[in-house]
Short mmCIF file of C-alpha atoms and ligand atoms in Angstrom, two decimals:
data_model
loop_
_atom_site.label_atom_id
_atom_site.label_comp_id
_atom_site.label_asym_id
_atom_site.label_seq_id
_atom_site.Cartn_x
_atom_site.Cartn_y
_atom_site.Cartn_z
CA UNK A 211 -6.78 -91.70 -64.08
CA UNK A 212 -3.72 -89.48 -64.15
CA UNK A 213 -0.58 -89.98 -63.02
CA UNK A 214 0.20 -89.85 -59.47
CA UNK A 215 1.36 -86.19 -58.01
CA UNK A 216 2.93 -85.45 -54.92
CA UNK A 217 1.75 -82.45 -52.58
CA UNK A 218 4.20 -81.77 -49.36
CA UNK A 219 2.62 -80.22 -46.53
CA UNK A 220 4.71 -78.98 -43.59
CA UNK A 221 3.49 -78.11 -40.34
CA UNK A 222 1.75 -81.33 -41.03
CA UNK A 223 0.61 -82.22 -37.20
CA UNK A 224 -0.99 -78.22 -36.53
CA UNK A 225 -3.81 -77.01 -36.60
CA UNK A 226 -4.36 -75.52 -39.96
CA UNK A 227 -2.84 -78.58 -41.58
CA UNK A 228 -5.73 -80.51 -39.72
CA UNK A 229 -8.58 -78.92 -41.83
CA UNK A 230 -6.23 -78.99 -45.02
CA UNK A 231 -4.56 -82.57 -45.39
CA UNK A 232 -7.77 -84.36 -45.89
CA UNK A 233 -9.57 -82.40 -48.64
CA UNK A 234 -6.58 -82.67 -50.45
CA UNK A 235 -6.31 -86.38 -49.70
CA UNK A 236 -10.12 -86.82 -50.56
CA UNK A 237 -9.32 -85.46 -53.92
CA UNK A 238 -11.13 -81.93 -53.24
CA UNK A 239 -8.56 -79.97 -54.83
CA UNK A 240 -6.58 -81.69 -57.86
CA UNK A 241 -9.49 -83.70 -58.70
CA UNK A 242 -10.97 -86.73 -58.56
CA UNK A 243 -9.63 -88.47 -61.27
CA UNK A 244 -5.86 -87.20 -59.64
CA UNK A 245 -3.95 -90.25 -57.58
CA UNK A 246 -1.76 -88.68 -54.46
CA UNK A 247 1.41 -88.97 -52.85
CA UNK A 248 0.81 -86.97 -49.70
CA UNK A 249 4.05 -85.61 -47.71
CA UNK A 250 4.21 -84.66 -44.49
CA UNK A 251 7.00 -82.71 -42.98
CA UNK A 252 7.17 -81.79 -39.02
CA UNK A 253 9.88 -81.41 -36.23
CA UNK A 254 10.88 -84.13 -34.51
CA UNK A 255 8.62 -83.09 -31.24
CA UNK A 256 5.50 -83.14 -33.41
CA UNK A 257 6.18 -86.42 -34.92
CA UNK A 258 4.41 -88.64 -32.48
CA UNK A 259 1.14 -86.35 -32.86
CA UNK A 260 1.69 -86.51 -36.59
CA UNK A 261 1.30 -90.35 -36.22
CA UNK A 262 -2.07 -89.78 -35.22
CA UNK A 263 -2.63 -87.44 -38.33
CA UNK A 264 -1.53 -90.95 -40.23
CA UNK A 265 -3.63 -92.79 -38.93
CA UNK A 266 -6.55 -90.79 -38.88
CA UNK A 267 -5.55 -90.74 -42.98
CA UNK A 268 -5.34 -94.30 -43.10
CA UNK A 269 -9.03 -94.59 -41.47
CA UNK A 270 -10.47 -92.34 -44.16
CA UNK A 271 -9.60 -95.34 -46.70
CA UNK A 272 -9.56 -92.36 -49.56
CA UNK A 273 -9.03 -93.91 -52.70
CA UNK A 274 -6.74 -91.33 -54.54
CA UNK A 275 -4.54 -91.64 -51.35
CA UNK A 276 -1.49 -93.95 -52.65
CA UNK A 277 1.03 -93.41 -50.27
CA UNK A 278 1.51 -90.93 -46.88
CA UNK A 279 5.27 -90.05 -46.06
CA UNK A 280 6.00 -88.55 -42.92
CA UNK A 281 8.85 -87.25 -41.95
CA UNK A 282 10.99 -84.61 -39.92
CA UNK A 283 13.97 -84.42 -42.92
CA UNK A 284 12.97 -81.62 -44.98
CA UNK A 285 14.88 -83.26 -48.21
CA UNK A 286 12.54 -86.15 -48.10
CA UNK A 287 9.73 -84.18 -47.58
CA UNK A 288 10.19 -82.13 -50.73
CA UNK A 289 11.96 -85.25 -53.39
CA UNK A 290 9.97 -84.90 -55.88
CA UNK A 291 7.25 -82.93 -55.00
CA UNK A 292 4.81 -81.13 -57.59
CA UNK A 293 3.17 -78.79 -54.78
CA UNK A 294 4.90 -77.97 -51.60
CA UNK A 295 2.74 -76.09 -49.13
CA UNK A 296 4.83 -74.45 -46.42
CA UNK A 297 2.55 -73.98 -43.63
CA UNK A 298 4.89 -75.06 -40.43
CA UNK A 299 6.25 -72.03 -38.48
CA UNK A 300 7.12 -71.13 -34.84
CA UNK A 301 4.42 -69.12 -33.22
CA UNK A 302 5.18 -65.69 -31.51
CA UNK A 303 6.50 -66.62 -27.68
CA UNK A 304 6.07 -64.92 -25.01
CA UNK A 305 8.70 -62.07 -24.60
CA UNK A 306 9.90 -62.53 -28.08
CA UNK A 307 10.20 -59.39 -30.28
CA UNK A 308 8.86 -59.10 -34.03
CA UNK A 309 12.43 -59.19 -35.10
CA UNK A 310 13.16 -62.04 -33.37
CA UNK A 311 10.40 -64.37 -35.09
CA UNK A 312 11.70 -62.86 -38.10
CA UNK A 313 14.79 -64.58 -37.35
CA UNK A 314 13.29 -67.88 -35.92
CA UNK A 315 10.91 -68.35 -38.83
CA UNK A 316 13.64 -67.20 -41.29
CA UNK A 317 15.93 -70.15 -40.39
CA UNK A 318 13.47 -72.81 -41.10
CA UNK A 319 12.77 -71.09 -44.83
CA UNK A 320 16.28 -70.92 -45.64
CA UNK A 321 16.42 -74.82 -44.92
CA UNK A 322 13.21 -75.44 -46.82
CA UNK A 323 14.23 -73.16 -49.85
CA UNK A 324 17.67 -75.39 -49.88
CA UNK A 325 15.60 -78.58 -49.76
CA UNK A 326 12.77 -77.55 -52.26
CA UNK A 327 15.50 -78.07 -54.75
CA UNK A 328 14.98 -81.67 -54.83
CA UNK A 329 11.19 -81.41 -55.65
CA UNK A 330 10.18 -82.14 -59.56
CA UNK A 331 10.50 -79.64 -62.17
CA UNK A 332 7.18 -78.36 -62.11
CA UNK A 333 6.85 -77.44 -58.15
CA UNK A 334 4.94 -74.70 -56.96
CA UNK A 335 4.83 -73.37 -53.64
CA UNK A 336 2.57 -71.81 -51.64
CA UNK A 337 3.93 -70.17 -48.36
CA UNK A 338 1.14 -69.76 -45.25
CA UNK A 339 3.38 -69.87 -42.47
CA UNK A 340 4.02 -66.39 -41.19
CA UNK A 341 5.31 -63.94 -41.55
CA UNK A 342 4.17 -65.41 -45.11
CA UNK A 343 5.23 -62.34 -47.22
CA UNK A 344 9.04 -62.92 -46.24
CA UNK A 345 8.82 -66.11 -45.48
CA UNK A 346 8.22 -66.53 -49.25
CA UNK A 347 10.99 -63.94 -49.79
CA UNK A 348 13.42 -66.28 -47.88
CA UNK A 349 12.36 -69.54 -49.36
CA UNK A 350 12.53 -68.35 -52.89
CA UNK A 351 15.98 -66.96 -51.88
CA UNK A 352 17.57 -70.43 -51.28
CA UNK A 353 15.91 -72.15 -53.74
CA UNK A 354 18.10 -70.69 -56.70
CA UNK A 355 17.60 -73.44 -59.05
CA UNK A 356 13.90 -72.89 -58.58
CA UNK A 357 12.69 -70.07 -60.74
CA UNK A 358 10.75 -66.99 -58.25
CA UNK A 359 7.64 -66.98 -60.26
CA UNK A 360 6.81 -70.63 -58.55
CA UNK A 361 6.37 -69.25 -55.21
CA UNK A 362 3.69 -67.17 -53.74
CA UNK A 363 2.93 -66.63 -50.44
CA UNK A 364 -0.79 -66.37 -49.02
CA UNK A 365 -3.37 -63.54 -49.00
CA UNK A 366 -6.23 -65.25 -49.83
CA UNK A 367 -7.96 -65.26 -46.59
CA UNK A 368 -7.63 -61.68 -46.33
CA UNK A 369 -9.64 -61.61 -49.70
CA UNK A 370 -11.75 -63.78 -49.00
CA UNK A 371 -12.10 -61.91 -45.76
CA UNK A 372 -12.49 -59.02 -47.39
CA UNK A 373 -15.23 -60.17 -49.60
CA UNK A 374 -17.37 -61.57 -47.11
CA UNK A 375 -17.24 -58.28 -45.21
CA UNK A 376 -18.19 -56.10 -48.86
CA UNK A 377 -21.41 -58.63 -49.53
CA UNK A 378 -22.62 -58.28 -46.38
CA UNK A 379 -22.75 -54.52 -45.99
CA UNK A 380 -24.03 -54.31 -49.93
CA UNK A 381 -26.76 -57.29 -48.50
CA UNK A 382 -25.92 -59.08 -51.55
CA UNK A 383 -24.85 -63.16 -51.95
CA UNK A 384 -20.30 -63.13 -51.29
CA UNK A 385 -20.40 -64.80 -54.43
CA UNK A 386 -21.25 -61.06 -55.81
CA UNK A 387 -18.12 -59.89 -55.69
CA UNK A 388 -15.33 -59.50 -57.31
CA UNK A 389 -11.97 -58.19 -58.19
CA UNK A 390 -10.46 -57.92 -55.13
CA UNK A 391 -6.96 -56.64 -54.37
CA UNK A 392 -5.35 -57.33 -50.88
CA UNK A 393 -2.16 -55.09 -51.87
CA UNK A 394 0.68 -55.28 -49.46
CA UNK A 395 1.73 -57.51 -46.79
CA UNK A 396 -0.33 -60.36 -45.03
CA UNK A 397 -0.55 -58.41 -41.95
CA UNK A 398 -2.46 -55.91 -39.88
CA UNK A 399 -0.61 -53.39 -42.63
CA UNK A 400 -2.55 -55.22 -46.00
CA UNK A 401 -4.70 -53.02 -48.04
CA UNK A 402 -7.94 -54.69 -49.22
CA UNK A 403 -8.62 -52.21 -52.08
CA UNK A 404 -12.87 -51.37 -52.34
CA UNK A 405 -11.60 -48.85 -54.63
CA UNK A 406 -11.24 -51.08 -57.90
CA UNK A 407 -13.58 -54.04 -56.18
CA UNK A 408 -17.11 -55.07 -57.95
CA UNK A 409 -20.25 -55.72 -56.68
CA UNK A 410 -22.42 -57.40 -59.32
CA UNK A 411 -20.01 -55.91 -61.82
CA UNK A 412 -20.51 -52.43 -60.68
CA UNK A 413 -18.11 -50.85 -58.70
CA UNK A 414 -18.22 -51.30 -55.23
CA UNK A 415 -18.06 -47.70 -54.33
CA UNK A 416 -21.36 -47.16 -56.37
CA UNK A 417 -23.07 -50.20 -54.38
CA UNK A 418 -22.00 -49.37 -51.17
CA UNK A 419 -22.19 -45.42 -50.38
CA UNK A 420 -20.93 -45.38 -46.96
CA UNK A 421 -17.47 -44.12 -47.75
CA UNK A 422 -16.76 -43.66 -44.14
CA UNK A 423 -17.76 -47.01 -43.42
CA UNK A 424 -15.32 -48.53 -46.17
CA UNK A 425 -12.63 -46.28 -45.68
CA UNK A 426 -12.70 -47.01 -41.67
CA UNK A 427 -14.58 -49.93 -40.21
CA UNK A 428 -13.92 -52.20 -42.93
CA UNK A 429 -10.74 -51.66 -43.43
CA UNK A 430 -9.56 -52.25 -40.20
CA UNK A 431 -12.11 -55.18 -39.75
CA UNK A 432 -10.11 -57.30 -42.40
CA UNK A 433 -6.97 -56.07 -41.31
CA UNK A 434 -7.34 -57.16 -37.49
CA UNK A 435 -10.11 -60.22 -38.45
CA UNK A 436 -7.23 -62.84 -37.23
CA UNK A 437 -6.88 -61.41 -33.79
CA UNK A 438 -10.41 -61.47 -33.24
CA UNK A 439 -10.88 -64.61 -34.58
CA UNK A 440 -8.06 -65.48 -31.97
CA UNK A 441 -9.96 -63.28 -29.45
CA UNK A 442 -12.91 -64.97 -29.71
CA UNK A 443 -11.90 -68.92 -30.43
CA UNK A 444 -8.74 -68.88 -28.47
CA UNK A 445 -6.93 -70.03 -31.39
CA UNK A 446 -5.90 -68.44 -34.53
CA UNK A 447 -7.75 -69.34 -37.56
CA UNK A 448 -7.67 -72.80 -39.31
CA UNK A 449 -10.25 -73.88 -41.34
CA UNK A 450 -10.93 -70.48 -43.24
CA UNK A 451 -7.03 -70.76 -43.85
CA UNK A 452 -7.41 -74.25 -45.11
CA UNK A 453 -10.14 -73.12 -47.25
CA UNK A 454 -8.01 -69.92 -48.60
CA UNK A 455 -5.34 -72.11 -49.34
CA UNK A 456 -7.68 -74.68 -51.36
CA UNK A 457 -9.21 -71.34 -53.58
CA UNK A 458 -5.49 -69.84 -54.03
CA UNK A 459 -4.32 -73.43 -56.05
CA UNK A 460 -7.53 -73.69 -57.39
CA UNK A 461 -7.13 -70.13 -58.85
CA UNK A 462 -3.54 -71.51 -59.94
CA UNK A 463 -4.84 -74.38 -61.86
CA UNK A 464 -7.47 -72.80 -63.48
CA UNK A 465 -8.08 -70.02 -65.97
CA UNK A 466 -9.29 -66.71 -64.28
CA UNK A 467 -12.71 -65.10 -65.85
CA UNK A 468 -12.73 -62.37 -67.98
CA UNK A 469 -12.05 -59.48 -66.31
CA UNK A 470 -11.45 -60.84 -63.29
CA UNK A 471 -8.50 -61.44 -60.57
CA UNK A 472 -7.12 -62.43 -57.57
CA UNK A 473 -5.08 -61.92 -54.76
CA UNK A 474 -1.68 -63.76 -54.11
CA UNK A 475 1.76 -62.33 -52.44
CA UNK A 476 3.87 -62.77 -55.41
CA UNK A 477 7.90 -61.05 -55.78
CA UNK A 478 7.17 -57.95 -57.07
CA UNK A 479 8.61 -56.87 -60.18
CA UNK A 480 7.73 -52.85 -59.73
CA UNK A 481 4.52 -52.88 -60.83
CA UNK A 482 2.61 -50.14 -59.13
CA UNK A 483 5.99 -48.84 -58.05
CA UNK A 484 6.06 -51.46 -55.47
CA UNK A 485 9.63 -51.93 -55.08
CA UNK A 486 11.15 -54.56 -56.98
CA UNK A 487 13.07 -57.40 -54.08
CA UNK A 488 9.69 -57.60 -51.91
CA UNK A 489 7.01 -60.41 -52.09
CA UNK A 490 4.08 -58.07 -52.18
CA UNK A 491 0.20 -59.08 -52.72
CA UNK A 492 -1.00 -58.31 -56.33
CA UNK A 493 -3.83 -58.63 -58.29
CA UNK A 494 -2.95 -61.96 -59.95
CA UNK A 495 -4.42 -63.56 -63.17
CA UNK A 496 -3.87 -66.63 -65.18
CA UNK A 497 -3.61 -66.10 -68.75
CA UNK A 498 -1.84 -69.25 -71.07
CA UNK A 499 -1.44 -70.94 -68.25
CA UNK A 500 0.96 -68.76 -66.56
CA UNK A 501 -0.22 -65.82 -63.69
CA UNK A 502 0.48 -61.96 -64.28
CA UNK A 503 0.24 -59.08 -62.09
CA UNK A 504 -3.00 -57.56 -63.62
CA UNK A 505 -1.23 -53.51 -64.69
CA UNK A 506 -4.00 -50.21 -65.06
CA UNK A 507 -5.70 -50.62 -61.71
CA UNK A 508 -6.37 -47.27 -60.35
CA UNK A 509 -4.57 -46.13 -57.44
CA UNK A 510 -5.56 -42.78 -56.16
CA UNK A 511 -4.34 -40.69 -53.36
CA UNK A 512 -6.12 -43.01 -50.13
CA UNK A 513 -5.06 -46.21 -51.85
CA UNK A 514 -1.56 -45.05 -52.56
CA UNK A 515 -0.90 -43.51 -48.53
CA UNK A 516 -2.51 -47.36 -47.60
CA UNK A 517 0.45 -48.69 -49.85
CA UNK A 518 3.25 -47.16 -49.04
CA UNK A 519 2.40 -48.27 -45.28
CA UNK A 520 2.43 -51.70 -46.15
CA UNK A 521 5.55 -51.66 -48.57
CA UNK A 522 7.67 -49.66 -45.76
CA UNK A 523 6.11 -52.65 -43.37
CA UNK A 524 7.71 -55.44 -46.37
CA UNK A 525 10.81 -53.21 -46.20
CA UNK A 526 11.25 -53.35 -43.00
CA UNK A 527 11.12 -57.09 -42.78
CA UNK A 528 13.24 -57.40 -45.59
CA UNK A 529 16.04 -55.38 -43.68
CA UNK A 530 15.36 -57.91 -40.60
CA UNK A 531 16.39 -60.64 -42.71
CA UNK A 532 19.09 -59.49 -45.23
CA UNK A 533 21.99 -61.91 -44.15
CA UNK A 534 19.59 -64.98 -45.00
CA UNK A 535 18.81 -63.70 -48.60
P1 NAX B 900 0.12 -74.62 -35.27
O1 NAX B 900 1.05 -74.10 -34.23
O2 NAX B 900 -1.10 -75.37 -34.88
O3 NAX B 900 0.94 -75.57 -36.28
C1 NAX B 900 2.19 -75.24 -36.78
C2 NAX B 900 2.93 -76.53 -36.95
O4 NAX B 900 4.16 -76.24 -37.61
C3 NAX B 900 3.28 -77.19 -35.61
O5 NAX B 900 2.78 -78.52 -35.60
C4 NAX B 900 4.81 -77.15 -35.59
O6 NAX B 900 5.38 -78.28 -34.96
C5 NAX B 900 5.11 -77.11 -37.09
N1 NAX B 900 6.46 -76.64 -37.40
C6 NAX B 900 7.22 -75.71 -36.77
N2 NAX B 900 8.42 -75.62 -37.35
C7 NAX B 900 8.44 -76.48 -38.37
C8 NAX B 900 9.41 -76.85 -39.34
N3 NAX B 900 10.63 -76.31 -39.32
N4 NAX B 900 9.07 -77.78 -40.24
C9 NAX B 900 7.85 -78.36 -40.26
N5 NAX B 900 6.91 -78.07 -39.35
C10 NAX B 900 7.19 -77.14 -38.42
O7 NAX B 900 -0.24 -73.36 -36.20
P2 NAX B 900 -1.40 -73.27 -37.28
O8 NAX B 900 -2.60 -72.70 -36.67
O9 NAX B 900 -1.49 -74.56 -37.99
O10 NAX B 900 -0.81 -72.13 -38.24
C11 NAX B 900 0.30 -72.39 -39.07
C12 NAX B 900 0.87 -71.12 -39.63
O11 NAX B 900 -0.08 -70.50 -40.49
C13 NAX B 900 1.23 -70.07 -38.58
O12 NAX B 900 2.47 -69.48 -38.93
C14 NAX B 900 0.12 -69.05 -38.73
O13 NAX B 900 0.54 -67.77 -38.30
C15 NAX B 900 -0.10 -69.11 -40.22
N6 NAX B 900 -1.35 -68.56 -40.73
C16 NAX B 900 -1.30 -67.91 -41.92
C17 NAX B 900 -2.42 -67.43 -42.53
C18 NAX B 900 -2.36 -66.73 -43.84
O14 NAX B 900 -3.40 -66.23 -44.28
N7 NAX B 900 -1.23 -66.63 -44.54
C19 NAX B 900 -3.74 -67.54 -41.86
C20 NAX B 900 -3.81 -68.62 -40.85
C21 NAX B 900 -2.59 -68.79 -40.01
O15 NAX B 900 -2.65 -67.86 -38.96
#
């Protein structure tokens, strides 16, 4: 057995944390042979439904479980954590402008960036909670003892997303494909990039013909496939976030294949003349135990308009936010 870790989850009483908390807890991510401290952050409103998350933890008897701490102090949620995954954020209200969930959602990561400075040396953080992109921006802002390159924020659904949508037109198993780049921002504005994707290897242009098709209708299916996952379940998605936030760690922990890469929303450092002060989604891989952006991907004309959308999007946001950077 190793020694114990400790993963912080925020949000720890909604919906997404519902379908995440417990295959962490049952050892589904770090391992089997990996002991856990699990942390629970929520506001103080939430904290009588988070009881019930508790005890629901406490019935699963799972024996890498060692302790559950739950609390509404963000400083003892993140003392001494080794992962912190921010997923708690305010949801749009009625009424309320883009700008001004900027601004709600921006408060709570400048607390959480402060307080992430008590977790362990090694922390990494994954930010879920949108607006994720500058979420992560803000977080990573305030935590200035905590070096940038720990945070990323998620676009893993959108690949995964992405994928699922590629397989099924090419009529081939998901697990199929590859290499694929959600550039951008996790928003309707993301670019999931067929261009440089594969298909059994091959390129996914060559396996899949219809350029109209991938140029159009699939774009804009992965872009808009959480409103109509909202549309059609009358809540926003949970468990396929869960799950995208299980493969983005697992991608972390692990070395990528040869070749390969993934997507994660990472502080750009003006690769692809992204500019440098966003968090932009990259093609990520691990190499000596560290990530890289992955440099020599092709971006031609279609792929660099798509961009530039999405970084003026990032830009924009950025602006929105400026005082609490
Ligand atoms: P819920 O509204 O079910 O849960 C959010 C929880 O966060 C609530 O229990 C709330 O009390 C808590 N919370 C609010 N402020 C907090 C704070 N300061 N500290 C700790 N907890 C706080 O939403 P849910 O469906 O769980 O979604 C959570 C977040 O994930 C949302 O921001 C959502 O937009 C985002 N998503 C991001 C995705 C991604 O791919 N990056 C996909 C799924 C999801 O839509």
């Amino acid at each position: 057995m190793k020694s114990p870790m400790r993963v912080t989850i925020t949000g720890a009483a909604g919906q997404l944390a519902y379908s995440l908390i417990f295959r962490i807890a049952s050892g589904q991510l770090f391992g089997e042979d990996q002991p856990l401290h699990i942390h629970l952050l929520e506001i103080p409103t939430a904290m009588s439904a988070l009881r019930g998350v508790v005890m629901e933890l406490d019935d699963c008897a799972f024996p890498l479980l060692k302790s559950i701490k739950p609390t509404d102090r963000a400083e003892d949620a993140f003392d001494g954590a080794n992962w912190a995954i921010l997923v708690g954020s305010r949801p749009r209200s009625k009424g309320m402008e883009r700008k001004d969930l900027l601004t709600a959602n921006g408060k709570i990561f400048v607390e959480q960036g402060k307080a992430l400075e008590r977790a362990a040396s090694d922390i990494q953080i994954l930010v879920v909670g949108n607006p994720a992109n500058t979420n992560c921006l803000i977080a990573l802002n305030n935590a200035k003892s905590i070096s940038s390159e720990r945070f990323a924020a998620m676009t893993r659904l959108d690949q995964n997303r992405a994928m699922a949508q590629l397989a099924n037109k090419a009529g081939k198993p998901v697990s199929s494909v590859t290499n694929l780049t959600i550039w951008g921002n996790h928003s309707a504005t993301q670019f999931p990039d067929f261009f440089n994707a594969k298909v059994d290897g091959a390129p996914a242009t060559e396996v899949i013909t219809d350029r109209a098709w991938l140029e159009g209708e699939f774009i804009s299916t992965v872009q808009k496939r959480g409103a109509a996952i909202i549309e059609a379940r009358g809540l926003s998605s949970a468990a396929s976030a869960a799950n995208a936030a299980v493969d983005h760690i697992r991608s972390l922990l692990n070395p990528t294949p040869a070749g390969e890469w993934f997507s994660s929303a990472v502080l750009s450092d003006g690769s692809y003349d992204i500019p440098e002060g966003i968090v932009s989604s990259f093609p990520i891989r691990m190499a000596g135990g560290k990530w890289e952006i992955v440099q020599g991907l092709k971006i031609g004309e279609f792929a660099r308009t798509a961009l530039s959308a999405t970084v003026a999007e990032l830009q924009e946001e950025r602006s929105a936010v400026q005082d609490m950077l």
